[in-house]
PDB file of C-alpha atoms and ligand atoms in Angstrom:
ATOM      1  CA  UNK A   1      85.998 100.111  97.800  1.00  0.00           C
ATOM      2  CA  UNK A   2      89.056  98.101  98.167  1.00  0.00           C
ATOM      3  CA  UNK A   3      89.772  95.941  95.119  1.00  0.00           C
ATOM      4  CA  UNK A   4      92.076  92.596  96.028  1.00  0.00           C
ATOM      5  CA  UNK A   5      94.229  91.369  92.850  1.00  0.00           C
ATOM      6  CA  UNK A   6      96.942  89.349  92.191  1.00  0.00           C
ATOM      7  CA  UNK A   7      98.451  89.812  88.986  1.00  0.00           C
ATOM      8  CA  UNK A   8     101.199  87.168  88.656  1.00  0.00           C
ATOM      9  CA  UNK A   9      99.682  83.947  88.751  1.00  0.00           C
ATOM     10  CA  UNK A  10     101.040  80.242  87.513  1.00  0.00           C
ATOM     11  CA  UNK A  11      99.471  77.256  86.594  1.00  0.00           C
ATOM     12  CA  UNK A  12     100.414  74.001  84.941  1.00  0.00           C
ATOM     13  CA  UNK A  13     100.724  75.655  81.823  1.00  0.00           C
ATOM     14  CA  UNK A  14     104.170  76.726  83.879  1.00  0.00           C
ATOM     15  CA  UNK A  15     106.702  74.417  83.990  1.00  0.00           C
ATOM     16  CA  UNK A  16     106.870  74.589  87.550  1.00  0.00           C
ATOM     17  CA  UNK A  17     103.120  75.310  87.986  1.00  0.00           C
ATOM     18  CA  UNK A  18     101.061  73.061  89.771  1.00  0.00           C
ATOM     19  CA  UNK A  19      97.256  74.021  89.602  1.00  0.00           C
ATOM     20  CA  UNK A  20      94.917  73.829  86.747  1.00  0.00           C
ATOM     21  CA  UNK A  21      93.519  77.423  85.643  1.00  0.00           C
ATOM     22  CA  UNK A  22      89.858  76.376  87.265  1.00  0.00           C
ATOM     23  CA  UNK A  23      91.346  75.607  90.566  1.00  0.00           C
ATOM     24  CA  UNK A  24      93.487  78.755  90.567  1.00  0.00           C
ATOM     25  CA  UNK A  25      90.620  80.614  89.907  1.00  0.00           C
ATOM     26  CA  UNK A  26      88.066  78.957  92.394  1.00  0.00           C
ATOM     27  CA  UNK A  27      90.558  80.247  94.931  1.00  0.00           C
ATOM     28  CA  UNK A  28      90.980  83.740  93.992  1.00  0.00           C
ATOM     29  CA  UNK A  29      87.145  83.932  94.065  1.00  0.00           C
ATOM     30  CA  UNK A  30      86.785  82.113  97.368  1.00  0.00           C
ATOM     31  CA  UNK A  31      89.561  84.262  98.549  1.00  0.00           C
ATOM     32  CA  UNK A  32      87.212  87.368  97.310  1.00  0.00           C
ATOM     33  CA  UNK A  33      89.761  89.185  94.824  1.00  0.00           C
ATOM     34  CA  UNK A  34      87.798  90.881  92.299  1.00  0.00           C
ATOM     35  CA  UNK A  35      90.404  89.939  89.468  1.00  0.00           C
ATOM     36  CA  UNK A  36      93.062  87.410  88.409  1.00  0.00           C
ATOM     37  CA  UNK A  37      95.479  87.203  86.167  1.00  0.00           C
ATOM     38  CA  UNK A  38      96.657  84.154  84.805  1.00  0.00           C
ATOM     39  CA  UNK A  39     100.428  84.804  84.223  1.00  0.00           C
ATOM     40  CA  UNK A  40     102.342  81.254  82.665  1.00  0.00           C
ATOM     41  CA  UNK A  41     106.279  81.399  82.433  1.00  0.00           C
ATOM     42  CA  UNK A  42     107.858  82.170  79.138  1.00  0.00           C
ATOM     43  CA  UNK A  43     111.604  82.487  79.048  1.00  0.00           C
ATOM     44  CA  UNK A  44     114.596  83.491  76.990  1.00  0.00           C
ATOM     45  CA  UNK A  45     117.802  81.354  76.911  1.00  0.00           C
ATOM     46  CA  UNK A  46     121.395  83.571  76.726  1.00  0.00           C
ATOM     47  CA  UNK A  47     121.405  83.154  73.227  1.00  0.00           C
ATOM     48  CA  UNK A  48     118.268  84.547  72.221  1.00  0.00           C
ATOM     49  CA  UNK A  49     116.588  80.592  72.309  1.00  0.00           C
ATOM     50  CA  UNK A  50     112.736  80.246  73.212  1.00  0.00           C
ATOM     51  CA  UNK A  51     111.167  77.363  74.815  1.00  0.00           C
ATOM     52  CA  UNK A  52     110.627  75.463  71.895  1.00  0.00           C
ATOM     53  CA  UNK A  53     106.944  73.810  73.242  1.00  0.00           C
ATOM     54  CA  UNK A  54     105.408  77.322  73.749  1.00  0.00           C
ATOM     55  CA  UNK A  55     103.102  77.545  70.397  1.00  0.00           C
ATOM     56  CA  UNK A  56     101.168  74.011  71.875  1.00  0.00           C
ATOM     57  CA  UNK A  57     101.029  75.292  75.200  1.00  0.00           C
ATOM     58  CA  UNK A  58      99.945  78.511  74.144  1.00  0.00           C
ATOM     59  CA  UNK A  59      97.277  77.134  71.588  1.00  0.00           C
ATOM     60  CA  UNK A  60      95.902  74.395  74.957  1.00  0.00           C
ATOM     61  CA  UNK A  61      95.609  77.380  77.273  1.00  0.00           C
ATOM     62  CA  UNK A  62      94.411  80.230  74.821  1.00  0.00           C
ATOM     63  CA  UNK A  63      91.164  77.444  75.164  1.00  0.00           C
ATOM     64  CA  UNK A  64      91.250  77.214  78.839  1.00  0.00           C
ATOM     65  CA  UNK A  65      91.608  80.602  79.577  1.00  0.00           C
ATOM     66  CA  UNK A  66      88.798  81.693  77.575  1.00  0.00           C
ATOM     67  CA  UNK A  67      86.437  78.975  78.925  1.00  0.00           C
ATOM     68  CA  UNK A  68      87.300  80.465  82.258  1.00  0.00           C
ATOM     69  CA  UNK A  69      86.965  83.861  81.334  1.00  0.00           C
ATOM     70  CA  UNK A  70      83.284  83.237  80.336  1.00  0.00           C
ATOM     71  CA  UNK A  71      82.068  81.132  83.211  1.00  0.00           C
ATOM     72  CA  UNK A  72      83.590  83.099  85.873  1.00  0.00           C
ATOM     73  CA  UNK A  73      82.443  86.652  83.940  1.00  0.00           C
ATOM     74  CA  UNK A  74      79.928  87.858  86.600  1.00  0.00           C
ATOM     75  CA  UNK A  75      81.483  86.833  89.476  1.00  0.00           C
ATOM     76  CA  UNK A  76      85.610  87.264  88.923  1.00  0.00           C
ATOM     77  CA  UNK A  77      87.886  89.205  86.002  1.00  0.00           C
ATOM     78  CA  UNK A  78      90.306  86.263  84.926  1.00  0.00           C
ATOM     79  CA  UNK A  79      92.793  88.031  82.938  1.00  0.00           C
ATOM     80  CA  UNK A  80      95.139  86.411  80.188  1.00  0.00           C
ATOM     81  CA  UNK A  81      98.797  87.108  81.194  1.00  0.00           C
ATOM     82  CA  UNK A  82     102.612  86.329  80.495  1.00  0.00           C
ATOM     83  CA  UNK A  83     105.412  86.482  82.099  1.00  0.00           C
ATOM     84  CA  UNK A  84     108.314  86.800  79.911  1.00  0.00           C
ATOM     85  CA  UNK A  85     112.252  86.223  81.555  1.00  0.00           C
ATOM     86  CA  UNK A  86     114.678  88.026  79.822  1.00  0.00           C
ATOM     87  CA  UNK A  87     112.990  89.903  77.309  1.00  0.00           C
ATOM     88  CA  UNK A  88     116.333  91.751  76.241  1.00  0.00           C
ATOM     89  CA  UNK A  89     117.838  88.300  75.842  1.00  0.00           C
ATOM     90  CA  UNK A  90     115.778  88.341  72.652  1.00  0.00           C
ATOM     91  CA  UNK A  91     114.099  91.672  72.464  1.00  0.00           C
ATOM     92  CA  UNK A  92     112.795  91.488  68.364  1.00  0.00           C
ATOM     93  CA  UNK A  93     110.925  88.018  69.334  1.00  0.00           C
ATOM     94  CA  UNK A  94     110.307  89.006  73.018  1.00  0.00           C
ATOM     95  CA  UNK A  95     108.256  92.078  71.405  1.00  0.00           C
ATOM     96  CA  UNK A  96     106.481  90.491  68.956  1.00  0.00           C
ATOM     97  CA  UNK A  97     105.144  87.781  71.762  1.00  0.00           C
ATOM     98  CA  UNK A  98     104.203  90.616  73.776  1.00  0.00           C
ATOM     99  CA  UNK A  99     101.909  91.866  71.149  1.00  0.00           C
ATOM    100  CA  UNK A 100     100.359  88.940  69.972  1.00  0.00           C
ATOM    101  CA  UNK A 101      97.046  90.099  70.676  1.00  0.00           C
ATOM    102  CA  UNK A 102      96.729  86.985  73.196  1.00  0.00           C
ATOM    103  CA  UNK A 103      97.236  89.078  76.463  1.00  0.00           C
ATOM    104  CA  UNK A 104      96.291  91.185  78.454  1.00  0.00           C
ATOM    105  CA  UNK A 105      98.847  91.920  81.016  1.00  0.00           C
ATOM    106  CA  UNK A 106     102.569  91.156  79.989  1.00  0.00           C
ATOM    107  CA  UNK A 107     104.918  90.793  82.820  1.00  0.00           C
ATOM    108  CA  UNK A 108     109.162  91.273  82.052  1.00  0.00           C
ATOM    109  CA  UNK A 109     110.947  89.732  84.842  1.00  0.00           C
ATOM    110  CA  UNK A 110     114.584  88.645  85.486  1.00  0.00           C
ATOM    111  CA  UNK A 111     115.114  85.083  86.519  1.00  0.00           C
ATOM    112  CA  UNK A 112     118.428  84.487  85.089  1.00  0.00           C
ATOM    113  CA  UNK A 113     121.527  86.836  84.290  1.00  0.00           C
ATOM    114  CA  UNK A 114     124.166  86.753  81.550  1.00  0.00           C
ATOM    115  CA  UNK A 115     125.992  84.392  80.445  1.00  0.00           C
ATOM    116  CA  UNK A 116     123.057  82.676  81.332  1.00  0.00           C
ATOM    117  CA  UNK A 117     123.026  81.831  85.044  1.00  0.00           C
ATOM    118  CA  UNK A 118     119.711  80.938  86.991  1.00  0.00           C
ATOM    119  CA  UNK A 119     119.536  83.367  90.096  1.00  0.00           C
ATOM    120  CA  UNK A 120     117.305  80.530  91.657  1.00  0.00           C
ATOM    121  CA  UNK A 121     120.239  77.623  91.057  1.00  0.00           C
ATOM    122  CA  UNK A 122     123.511  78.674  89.883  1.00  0.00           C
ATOM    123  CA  UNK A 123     124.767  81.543  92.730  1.00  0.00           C
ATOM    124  CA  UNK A 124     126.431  81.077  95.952  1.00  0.00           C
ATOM    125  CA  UNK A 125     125.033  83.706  98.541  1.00  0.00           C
ATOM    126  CA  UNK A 126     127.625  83.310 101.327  1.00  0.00           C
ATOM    127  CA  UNK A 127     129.521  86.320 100.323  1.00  0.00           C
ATOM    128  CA  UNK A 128     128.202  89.989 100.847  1.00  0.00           C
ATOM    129  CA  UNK A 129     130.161  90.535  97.846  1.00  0.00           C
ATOM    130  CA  UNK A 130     128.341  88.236  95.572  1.00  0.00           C
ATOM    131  CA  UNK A 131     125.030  89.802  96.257  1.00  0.00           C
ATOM    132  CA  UNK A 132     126.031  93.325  96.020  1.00  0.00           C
ATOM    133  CA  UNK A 133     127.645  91.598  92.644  1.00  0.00           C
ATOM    134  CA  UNK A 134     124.876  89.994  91.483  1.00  0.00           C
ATOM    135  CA  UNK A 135     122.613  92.799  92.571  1.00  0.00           C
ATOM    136  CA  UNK A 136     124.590  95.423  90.684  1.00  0.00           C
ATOM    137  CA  UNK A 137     124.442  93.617  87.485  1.00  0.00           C
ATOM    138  CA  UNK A 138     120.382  92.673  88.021  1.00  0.00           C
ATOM    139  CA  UNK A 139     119.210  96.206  87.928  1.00  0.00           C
ATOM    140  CA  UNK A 140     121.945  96.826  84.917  1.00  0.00           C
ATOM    141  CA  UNK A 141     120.235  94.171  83.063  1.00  0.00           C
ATOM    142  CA  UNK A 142     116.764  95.887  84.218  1.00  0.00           C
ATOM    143  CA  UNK A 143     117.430  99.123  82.910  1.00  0.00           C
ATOM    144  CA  UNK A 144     118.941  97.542  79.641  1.00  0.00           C
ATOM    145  CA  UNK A 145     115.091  95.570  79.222  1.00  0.00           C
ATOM    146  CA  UNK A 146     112.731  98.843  79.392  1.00  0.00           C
ATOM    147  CA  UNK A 147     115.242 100.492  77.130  1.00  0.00           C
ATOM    148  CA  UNK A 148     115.151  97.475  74.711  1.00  0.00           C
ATOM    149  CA  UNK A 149     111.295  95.763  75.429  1.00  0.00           C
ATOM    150  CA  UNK A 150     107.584  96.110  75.755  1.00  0.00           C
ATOM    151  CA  UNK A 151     106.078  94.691  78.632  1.00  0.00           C
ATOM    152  CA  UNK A 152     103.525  96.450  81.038  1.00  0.00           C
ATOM    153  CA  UNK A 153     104.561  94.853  84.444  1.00  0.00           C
ATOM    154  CA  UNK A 154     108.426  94.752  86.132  1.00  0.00           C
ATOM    155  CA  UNK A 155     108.149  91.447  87.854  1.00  0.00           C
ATOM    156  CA  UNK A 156     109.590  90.534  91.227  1.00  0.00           C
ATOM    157  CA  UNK A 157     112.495  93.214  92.288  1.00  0.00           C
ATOM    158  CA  UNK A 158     113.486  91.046  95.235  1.00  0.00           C
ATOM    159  CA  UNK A 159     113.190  87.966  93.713  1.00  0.00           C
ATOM    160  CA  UNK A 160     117.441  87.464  94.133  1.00  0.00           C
ATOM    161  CA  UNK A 161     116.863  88.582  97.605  1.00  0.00           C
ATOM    162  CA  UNK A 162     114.527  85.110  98.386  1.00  0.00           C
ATOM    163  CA  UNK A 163     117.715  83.749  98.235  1.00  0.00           C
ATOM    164  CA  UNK A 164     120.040  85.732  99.959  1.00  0.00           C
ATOM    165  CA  UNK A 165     118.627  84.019 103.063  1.00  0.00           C
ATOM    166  CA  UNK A 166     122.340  83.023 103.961  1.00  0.00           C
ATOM    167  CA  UNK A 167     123.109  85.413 107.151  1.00  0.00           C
ATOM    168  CA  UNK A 168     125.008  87.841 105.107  1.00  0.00           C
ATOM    169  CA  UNK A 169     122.411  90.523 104.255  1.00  0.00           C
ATOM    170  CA  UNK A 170     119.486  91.919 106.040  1.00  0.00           C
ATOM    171  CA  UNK A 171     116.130  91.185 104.477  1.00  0.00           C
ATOM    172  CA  UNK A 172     115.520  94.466 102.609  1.00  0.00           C
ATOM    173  CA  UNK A 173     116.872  96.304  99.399  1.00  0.00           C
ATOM    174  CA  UNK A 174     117.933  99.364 101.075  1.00  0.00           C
ATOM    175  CA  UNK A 175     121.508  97.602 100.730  1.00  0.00           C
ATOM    176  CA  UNK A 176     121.341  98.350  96.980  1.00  0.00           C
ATOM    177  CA  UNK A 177     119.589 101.855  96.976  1.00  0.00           C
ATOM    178  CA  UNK A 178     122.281 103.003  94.601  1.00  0.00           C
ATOM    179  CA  UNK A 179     122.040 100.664  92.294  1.00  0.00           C
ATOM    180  CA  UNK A 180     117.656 100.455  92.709  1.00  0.00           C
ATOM    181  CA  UNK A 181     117.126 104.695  92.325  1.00  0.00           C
ATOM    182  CA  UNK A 182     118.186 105.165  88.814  1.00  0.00           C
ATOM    183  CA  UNK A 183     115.872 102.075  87.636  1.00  0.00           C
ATOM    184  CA  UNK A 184     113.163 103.060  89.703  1.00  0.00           C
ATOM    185  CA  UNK A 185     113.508 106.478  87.916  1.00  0.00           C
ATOM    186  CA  UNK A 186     113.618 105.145  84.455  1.00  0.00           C
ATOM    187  CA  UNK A 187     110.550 102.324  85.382  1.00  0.00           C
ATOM    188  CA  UNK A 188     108.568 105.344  86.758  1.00  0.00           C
ATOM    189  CA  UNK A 189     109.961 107.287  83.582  1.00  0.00           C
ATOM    190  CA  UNK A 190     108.617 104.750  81.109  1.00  0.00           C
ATOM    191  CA  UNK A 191     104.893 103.863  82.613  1.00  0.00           C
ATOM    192  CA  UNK A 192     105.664 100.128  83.211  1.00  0.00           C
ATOM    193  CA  UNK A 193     104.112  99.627  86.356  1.00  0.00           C
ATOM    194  CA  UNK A 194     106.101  98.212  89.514  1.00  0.00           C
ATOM    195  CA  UNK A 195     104.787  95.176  90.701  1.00  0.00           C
ATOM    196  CA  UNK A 196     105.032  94.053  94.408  1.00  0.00           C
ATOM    197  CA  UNK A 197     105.393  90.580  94.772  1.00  0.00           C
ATOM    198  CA  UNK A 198     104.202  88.865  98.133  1.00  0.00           C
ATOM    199  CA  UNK A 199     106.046  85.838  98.072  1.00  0.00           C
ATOM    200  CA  UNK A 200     108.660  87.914 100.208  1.00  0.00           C
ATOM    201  CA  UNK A 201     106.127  87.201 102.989  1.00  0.00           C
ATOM    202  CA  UNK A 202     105.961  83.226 103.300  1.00  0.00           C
ATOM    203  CA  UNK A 203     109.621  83.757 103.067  1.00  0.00           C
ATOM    204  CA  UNK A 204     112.372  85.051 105.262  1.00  0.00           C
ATOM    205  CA  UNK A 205     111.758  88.591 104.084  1.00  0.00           C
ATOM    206  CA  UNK A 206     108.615  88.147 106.355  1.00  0.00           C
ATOM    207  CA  UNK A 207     106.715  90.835 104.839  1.00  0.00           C
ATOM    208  CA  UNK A 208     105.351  91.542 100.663  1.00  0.00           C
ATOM    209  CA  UNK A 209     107.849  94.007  98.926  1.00  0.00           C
ATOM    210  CA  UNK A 210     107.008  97.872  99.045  1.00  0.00           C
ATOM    211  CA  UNK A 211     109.474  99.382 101.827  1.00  0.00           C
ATOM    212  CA  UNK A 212     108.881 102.619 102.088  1.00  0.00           C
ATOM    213  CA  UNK A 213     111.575 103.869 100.234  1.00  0.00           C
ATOM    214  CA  UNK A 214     110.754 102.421  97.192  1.00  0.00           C
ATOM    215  CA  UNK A 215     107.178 103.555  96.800  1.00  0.00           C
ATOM    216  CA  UNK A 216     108.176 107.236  97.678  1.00  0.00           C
ATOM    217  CA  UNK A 217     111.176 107.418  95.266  1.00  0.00           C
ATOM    218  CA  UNK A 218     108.958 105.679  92.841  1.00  0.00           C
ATOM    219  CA  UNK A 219     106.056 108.232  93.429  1.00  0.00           C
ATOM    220  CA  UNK A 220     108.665 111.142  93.077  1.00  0.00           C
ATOM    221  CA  UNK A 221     110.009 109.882  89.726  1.00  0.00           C
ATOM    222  CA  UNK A 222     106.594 110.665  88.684  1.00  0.00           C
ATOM    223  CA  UNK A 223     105.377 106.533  89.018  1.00  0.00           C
ATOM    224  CA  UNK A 224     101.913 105.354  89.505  1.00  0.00           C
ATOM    225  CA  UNK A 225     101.025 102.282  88.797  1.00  0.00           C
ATOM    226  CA  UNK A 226     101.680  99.519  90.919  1.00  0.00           C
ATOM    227  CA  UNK A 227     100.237  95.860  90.574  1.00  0.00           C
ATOM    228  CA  UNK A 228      99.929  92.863  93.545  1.00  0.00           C
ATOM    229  CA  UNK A 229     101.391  89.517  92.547  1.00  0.00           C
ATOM    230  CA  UNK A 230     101.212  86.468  94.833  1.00  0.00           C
ATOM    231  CA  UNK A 231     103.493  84.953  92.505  1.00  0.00           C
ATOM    232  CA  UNK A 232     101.735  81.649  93.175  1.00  0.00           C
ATOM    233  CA  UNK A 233     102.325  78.056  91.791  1.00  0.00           C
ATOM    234  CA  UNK A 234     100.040  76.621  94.027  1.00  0.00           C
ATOM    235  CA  UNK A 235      96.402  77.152  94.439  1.00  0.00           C
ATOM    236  CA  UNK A 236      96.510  78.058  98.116  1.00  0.00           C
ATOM    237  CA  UNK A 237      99.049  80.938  97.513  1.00  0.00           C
ATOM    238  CA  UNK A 238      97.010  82.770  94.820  1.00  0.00           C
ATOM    239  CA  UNK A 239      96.245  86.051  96.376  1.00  0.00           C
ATOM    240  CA  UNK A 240      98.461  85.891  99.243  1.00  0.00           C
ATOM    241  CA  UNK A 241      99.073  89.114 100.846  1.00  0.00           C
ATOM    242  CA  UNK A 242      96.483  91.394  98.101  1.00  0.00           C
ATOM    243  CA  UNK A 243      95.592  93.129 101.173  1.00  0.00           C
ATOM    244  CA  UNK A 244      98.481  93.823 103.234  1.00  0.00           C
ATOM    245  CA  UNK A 245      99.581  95.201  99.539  1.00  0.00           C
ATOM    246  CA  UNK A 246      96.523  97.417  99.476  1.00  0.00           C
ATOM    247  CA  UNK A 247      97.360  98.864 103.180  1.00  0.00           C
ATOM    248  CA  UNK A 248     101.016  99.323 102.079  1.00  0.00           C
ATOM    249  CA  UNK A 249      99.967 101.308  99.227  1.00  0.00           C
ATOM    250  CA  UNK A 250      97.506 103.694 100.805  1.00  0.00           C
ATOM    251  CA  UNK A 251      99.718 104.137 103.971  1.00  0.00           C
ATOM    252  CA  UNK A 252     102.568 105.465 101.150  1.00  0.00           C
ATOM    253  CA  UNK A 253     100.141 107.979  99.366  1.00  0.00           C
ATOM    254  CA  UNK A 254      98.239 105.639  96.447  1.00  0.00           C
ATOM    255  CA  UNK A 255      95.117 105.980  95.905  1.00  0.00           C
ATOM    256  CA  UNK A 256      94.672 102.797  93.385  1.00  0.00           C
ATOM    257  CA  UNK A 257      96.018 100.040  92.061  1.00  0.00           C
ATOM    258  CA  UNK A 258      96.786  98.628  88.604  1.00  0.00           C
ATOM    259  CA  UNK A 259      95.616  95.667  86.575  1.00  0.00           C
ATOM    260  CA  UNK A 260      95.936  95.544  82.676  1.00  0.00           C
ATOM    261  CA  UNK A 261      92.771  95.010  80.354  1.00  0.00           C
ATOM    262  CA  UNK A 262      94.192  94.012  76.512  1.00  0.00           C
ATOM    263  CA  UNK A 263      97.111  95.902  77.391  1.00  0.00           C
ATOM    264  CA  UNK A 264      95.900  99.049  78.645  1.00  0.00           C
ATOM    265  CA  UNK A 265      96.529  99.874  82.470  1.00  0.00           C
ATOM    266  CA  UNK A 266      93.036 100.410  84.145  1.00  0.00           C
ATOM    267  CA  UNK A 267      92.833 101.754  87.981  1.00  0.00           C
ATOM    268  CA  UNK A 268      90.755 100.162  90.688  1.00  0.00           C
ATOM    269  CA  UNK A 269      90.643 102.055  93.905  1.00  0.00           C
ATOM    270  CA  UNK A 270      91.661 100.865  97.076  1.00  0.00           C
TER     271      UNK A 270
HETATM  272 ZN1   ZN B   1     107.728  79.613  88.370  1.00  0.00          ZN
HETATM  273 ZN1   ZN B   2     109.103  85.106  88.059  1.00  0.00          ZN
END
């Protein structure tokens, strides 16, 4: 049976979020996924800072969550996620979040890069050099978090790329295969799973991440646990492209796919 899932999910709770978690999960269970997980930003500043509203955020959607969690129990899994940016920017606080006992899944994702730049704002993509640059020093900073962190889920490997829209680079990693190999190797090496995020297809990339390459050099490392994220903000993304990620993953030799139950990977087939 083919389980649909989208683990990387944002709502309100997000500063940029704009669904409440009872539309977001209406969706995902009109959209038939079999599991959700709610997955609110969290991130680090350069200098170790955390956002300082978190703890009444937290404490509002601890309640929500849980109210959804029971009156969508028979019909959809609504799991309680994070998704922490730059972990290693603080990794003693970033670890003790992590294992809060409030989460399930915990996702460690890279939005900005020292000395504190957002990839999103602060980067001009008009050079090849600049994203080979910034691309270089992304999976340095990678390797540096699951050396230095605990989190369950790399978020978003080609989330950079969404911007390299410029003309300069061709819509795939294979570009930065040199740089990608020895993190996939040391991802697949620690049992954080990789996650493929599908915003990559209502975007100029055209199609959800997973090339080819990727999953079989991930596979060889000895990897196996993959997770689907829509990546959404809005209710109608949430579980965009959870089956074109399924058919990726069985056409490159998976049998299953991830999701995260109080921290512990579980495997649903596909
Ligand atoms: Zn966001
Ligand atoms: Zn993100």
């Amino acid at each position: 049976m083919e389980h649909l899932t989208d683990c990387h999910t944002h709502t309100w709770y997000s500063g940029d979020g704009r669904c409440s978690v009872g539309e977001l999960c209406a969706t995902a269970h009109a959209k038939g996924l079999a599991v959700v997980a709610i997955t609110d930003h969290f991130d680090y500043a350069a200098d170790g800072g955390r956002e300082a509203d978190w703890d009444l955020r937290a404490e509002m959607r601890r309640r929500e969550l849980e109210q959804a969690r029971t009156s969508w129990a028979d019909r959809l899994e609504v799991l309680r996620g994070i998704e922490i940016g730059q972990p290693h920017w603080n990794p003693q606080d970033s670890r003790k979040l992590a294992n809060c006992g409030d989460f399930d899944l915990v996702i460690g994702s890279i939005h900005d890069l020292r000395p504190g730049k957002r990839i999103y704002h602060d980067y001009d993509f008009s050079t090849v050099e600049a994203c080979d640059a910034l691309y270089q020093q992304f999976f340095e900073e990678a390797r540096e978090m699951l050396r230095t962190c605990d989190f369950d889920v790399f978020g978003h490997y080609d989330y950079p790329l969404r911007k390299m829209d410029t003309g300069v680079v061709p819509p795939n990693m294979e570009r930065w295969k040199a740089h990608m190999l020895p993190f996939l190797k040391e991802l697949a090496q620690s049992g954080v799973a990789l996650e493929l995020n599908t915003t990559g297809m209502r975007r100029w990339m055209g199609k959800p991440g997973g090339e080819a390459w990727i999953l079989e050099a991930f596979r060889s490392f000895g990897g196996r646990r993959v997770t689907c994220g829509s990546d959404a903000h809005f209710p109608r993304h949430v579980g965009f492209g959870a089956r074109e990620v399924c058919a990726i993953l069985r056409e490159n030799g998976f049998d299953n796919i991830t999701v995260y139950r109080q921290r512990k990977p579980v495997e649903l087939s596909i």
